[in-house]
PDB file of C-alpha atoms in Angstrom:
ATOM      1  CA  MET A   1     -32.264  -4.678  10.736  1.00 43.00           C
ATOM      2  CA  THR A   2     -35.022  -4.893  13.247  1.00 48.00           C
ATOM      3  CA  GLY A   3     -38.610  -3.736  13.055  1.00 69.00           C
ATOM      4  CA  CYS A   4     -37.607  -0.227  14.140  1.00 84.00           C
ATOM      5  CA  THR A   5     -36.670   0.735  10.575  1.00 80.00           C
ATOM      6  CA  ASN A   6     -40.309   1.677   9.950  1.00 91.00           C
ATOM      7  CA  LEU A   7     -39.896   4.345  12.650  1.00 94.00           C
ATOM      8  CA  VAL A   8     -37.487   6.480  10.612  1.00 96.00           C
ATOM      9  CA  PRO A   9     -39.302   9.740   9.824  1.00 98.00           C
ATOM     10  CA  LYS A  10     -40.305  10.163   6.191  1.00 97.00           C
ATOM     11  CA  HIS A  11     -40.493  13.984   6.046  1.00 97.00           C
ATOM     12  CA  ILE A  12     -39.700  17.030   8.176  1.00 98.00           C
ATOM     13  CA  PHE A  13     -43.171  17.102   9.723  1.00 98.00           C
ATOM     14  CA  ASP A  14     -43.259  13.388  10.623  1.00 98.00           C
ATOM     15  CA  ILE A  15     -43.257  14.046  14.360  1.00 97.00           C
ATOM     16  CA  ASP A  16     -45.367  10.962  15.059  1.00 97.00           C
ATOM     17  CA  ARG A  17     -42.556   8.666  13.908  1.00 97.00           C
ATOM     18  CA  ALA A  18     -39.981  10.812  15.699  1.00 97.00           C
ATOM     19  CA  ALA A  19     -42.021  10.557  18.890  1.00 97.00           C
ATOM     20  CA  ALA A  20     -42.306   6.789  18.417  1.00 97.00           C
ATOM     21  CA  CYS A  21     -38.495   6.596  18.270  1.00 96.00           C
ATOM     22  CA  VAL A  22     -38.243   8.554  21.489  1.00 97.00           C
ATOM     23  CA  SER A  23     -40.817   6.252  23.103  1.00 97.00           C
ATOM     24  CA  LEU A  24     -38.945   3.172  21.957  1.00 96.00           C
ATOM     25  CA  GLY A  25     -35.793   4.624  23.476  1.00 97.00           C
ATOM     26  CA  TYR A  26     -32.224   3.452  23.365  1.00 97.00           C
ATOM     27  CA  PRO A  27     -31.098   0.724  22.668  1.00 97.00           C
ATOM     28  CA  GLY A  28     -34.288   0.079  20.705  1.00 96.00           C
ATOM     29  CA  VAL A  29     -33.359   2.624  18.048  1.00 97.00           C
ATOM     30  CA  GLU A  30     -29.683   1.643  17.869  1.00 96.00           C
ATOM     31  CA  PRO A  31     -29.973   0.136  14.356  1.00 95.00           C
ATOM     32  CA  ILE A  32     -31.379   3.397  12.961  1.00 97.00           C
ATOM     33  CA  LEU A  33     -29.164   5.967  14.735  1.00 97.00           C
ATOM     34  CA  PRO A  34     -27.447   7.079  11.475  1.00 97.00           C
ATOM     35  CA  GLU A  35     -30.837   7.630   9.826  1.00 97.00           C
ATOM     36  CA  LEU A  36     -32.132   9.545  12.848  1.00 98.00           C
ATOM     37  CA  LEU A  37     -29.061  11.778  12.832  1.00 98.00           C
ATOM     38  CA  GLU A  38     -29.902  12.756   9.252  1.00 97.00           C
ATOM     39  CA  TRP A  39     -32.904  14.602  10.661  1.00 98.00           C
ATOM     40  CA  LEU A  40     -30.554  16.927  12.559  1.00 98.00           C
ATOM     41  CA  GLN A  41     -29.210  18.438   9.336  1.00 97.00           C
ATOM     42  CA  ASP A  42     -31.507  21.367  10.118  1.00 97.00           C
ATOM     43  CA  CYS A  43     -32.679  21.663  13.706  1.00 96.00           C
ATOM     44  CA  ASN A  44     -35.375  24.104  12.610  1.00 96.00           C
ATOM     45  CA  TRP A  45     -37.299  21.154  11.185  1.00 98.00           C
ATOM     46  CA  PRO A  46     -40.169  20.021  13.450  1.00 98.00           C
ATOM     47  CA  VAL A  47     -38.910  16.425  13.438  1.00 98.00           C
ATOM     48  CA  ALA A  48     -35.475  17.617  14.593  1.00 98.00           C
ATOM     49  CA  ARG A  49     -37.023  19.389  17.586  1.00 97.00           C
ATOM     50  CA  VAL A  50     -38.379  16.025  18.732  1.00 98.00           C
ATOM     51  CA  LEU A  51     -35.280  13.945  17.961  1.00 98.00           C
ATOM     52  CA  ALA A  52     -32.456  16.265  19.063  1.00 98.00           C
ATOM     53  CA  PRO A  53     -33.031  16.128  22.846  1.00 97.00           C
ATOM     54  CA  PHE A  54     -33.454  12.357  22.658  1.00 98.00           C
ATOM     55  CA  LEU A  55     -30.306  11.800  20.589  1.00 98.00           C
ATOM     56  CA  GLY A  56     -28.393  14.137  22.892  1.00 97.00           C
ATOM     57  CA  SER A  57     -29.453  12.041  25.870  1.00 97.00           C
ATOM     58  CA  ILE A  58     -28.033   8.787  24.471  1.00 98.00           C
ATOM     59  CA  GLY A  59     -24.421   9.732  25.185  1.00 97.00           C
ATOM     60  CA  LEU A  60     -21.448   7.492  24.394  1.00 97.00           C
ATOM     61  CA  PRO A  61     -23.281   5.109  22.025  1.00 98.00           C
ATOM     62  CA  MET A  62     -23.491   8.093  19.649  1.00 98.00           C
ATOM     63  CA  LEU A  63     -19.686   8.308  19.411  1.00 98.00           C
ATOM     64  CA  PRO A  64     -19.002   6.404  16.155  1.00 98.00           C
ATOM     65  CA  HIS A  65     -21.937   8.029  14.376  1.00 98.00           C
ATOM     66  CA  VAL A  66     -21.108  11.587  15.423  1.00 98.00           C
ATOM     67  CA  ARG A  67     -17.387  11.153  14.802  1.00 97.00           C
ATOM     68  CA  LYS A  68     -18.060   9.950  11.246  1.00 97.00           C
ATOM     69  CA  LEU A  69     -20.219  13.009  10.558  1.00 97.00           C
ATOM     70  CA  LEU A  70     -17.651  15.368  12.087  1.00 97.00           C
ATOM     71  CA  GLU A  71     -15.168  14.024   9.531  1.00 95.00           C
ATOM     72  CA  GLY A  72     -17.517  15.071   6.731  1.00 95.00           C
ATOM     73  CA  ASP A  73     -17.882  18.432   5.036  1.00 95.00           C
ATOM     74  CA  ASP A  74     -21.451  19.456   5.940  1.00 97.00           C
ATOM     75  CA  ASP A  75     -20.476  22.152   8.396  1.00 98.00           C
ATOM     76  CA  ILE A  76     -24.006  23.287   9.141  1.00 97.00           C
ATOM     77  CA  TRP A  77     -24.932  19.721  10.102  1.00 98.00           C
ATOM     78  CA  LYS A  78     -21.761  19.505  12.202  1.00 98.00           C
ATOM     79  CA  TYR A  79     -22.796  22.678  14.035  1.00 98.00           C
ATOM     80  CA  TRP A  80     -26.191  21.173  14.877  1.00 98.00           C
ATOM     81  CA  LEU A  81     -24.514  17.954  16.046  1.00 98.00           C
ATOM     82  CA  LEU A  82     -22.170  19.857  18.336  1.00 98.00           C
ATOM     83  CA  SER A  83     -24.879  22.088  19.754  1.00 97.00           C
ATOM     84  CA  ARG A  84     -27.695  19.536  20.090  1.00 98.00           C
ATOM     85  CA  VAL A  85     -25.966  16.204  20.684  1.00 98.00           C
ATOM     86  CA  VAL A  86     -22.354  16.621  21.799  1.00 98.00           C
ATOM     87  CA  GLU A  87     -22.929  19.617  24.051  1.00 97.00           C
ATOM     88  CA  GLU A  88     -25.756  17.755  25.816  1.00 96.00           C
ATOM     89  CA  SER A  89     -23.545  14.803  26.782  1.00 97.00           C
ATOM     90  CA  PRO A  90     -20.356  15.493  28.741  1.00 96.00           C
ATOM     91  CA  PRO A  91     -19.221  11.847  28.348  1.00 97.00           C
ATOM     92  CA  LEU A  92     -19.654  12.079  24.566  1.00 98.00           C
ATOM     93  CA  ALA A  93     -17.913  15.459  24.485  1.00 98.00           C
ATOM     94  CA  ALA A  94     -15.014  14.026  26.502  1.00 98.00           C
ATOM     95  CA  ALA A  95     -14.708  11.116  24.073  1.00 98.00           C
ATOM     96  CA  LEU A  96     -14.644  13.618  21.188  1.00 98.00           C
ATOM     97  CA  ARG A  97     -12.096  15.927  22.884  1.00 98.00           C
ATOM     98  CA  GLU A  98      -9.467  15.399  20.166  1.00 97.00           C
ATOM     99  CA  ASP A  99     -11.989  16.201  17.415  1.00 97.00           C
ATOM    100  CA  LEU A 100     -13.207  19.265  19.315  1.00 98.00           C
ATOM    101  CA  GLU A 101      -9.653  20.489  19.851  1.00 98.00           C
ATOM    102  CA  ARG A 102      -8.937  20.153  16.128  1.00 97.00           C
ATOM    103  CA  ILE A 103     -12.042  22.140  15.236  1.00 98.00           C
ATOM    104  CA  ALA A 104     -11.345  24.762  17.921  1.00 98.00           C
ATOM    105  CA  ASN A 105      -7.659  25.211  17.123  1.00 98.00           C
ATOM    106  CA  SER A 106      -7.345  24.428  13.402  1.00 97.00           C
ATOM    107  CA  PRO A 107     -10.748  24.954  11.795  1.00 97.00           C
ATOM    108  CA  THR A 108     -11.253  24.989   8.068  1.00 96.00           C
ATOM    109  CA  ALA A 109     -12.473  28.244   6.544  1.00 97.00           C
ATOM    110  CA  SER A 110     -15.942  26.760   6.237  1.00 97.00           C
ATOM    111  CA  GLU A 111     -15.944  25.583   9.863  1.00 97.00           C
ATOM    112  CA  THR A 112     -15.018  29.118  10.921  1.00 97.00           C
ATOM    113  CA  ALA A 113     -17.777  30.562   8.728  1.00 97.00           C
ATOM    114  CA  GLU A 114     -20.322  28.309  10.452  1.00 97.00           C
ATOM    115  CA  GLU A 115     -18.867  29.117  13.909  1.00 97.00           C
ATOM    116  CA  LEU A 116     -17.912  25.516  14.579  1.00 98.00           C
ATOM    117  CA  ASP A 117     -14.637  26.658  16.145  1.00 98.00           C
ATOM    118  CA  ARG A 118     -16.534  28.849  18.615  1.00 98.00           C
ATOM    119  CA  LYS A 119     -18.955  26.052  19.503  1.00 98.00           C
ATOM    120  CA  ALA A 120     -16.104  23.561  19.939  1.00 98.00           C
ATOM    121  CA  ARG A 121     -14.309  25.988  22.270  1.00 98.00           C
ATOM    122  CA  GLU A 122     -17.493  26.445  24.321  1.00 98.00           C
ATOM    123  CA  ILE A 123     -17.845  22.680  24.722  1.00 98.00           C
ATOM    124  CA  LEU A 124     -14.166  22.299  25.668  1.00 98.00           C
ATOM    125  CA  ILE A 125     -14.464  25.087  28.268  1.00 97.00           C
ATOM    126  CA  SER A 126     -17.516  23.370  29.736  1.00 96.00           C
ATOM    127  CA  LEU A 127     -15.657  20.050  29.823  1.00 95.00           C
ATOM    128  CA  ASN A 128     -12.683  21.613  31.556  1.00 92.00           C
ATOM    129  CA  SER A 129     -14.893  23.288  34.163  1.00 92.00           C
ATOM    130  CA  HIS A 130     -16.469  19.934  35.038  1.00 77.00           C
ATOM    131  CA  ALA A 131     -13.163  18.068  35.187  1.00 66.00           C
TER     132      ALA A 131
END
């Protein structure tokens, strides 16, 4: 790991470290992307408000990290990822089309409860309108 590991926020109000990550930019924060995504588990947190637009702007390099989380079972976190990262990057959304179609067309009960199917459909409609 590089020296950027000391930039990972330590608590939900650690906006100074979050802002330092944004200032460092991508690819500077590449080694800590999984840790930064952890701060999007609740986008009501102050640190998430700083990190979400930045992570959403990275695009395709987020693919393996987001896909791994979409395979998990934290459906609230998945909702935040779709609405704050995937939806903000048409190239990332296009790369995740198969995952989005699965969520939109065959959601689990929990995914439906968290409105992931609705969000996935919205992203797919947006993708199709830009195609």
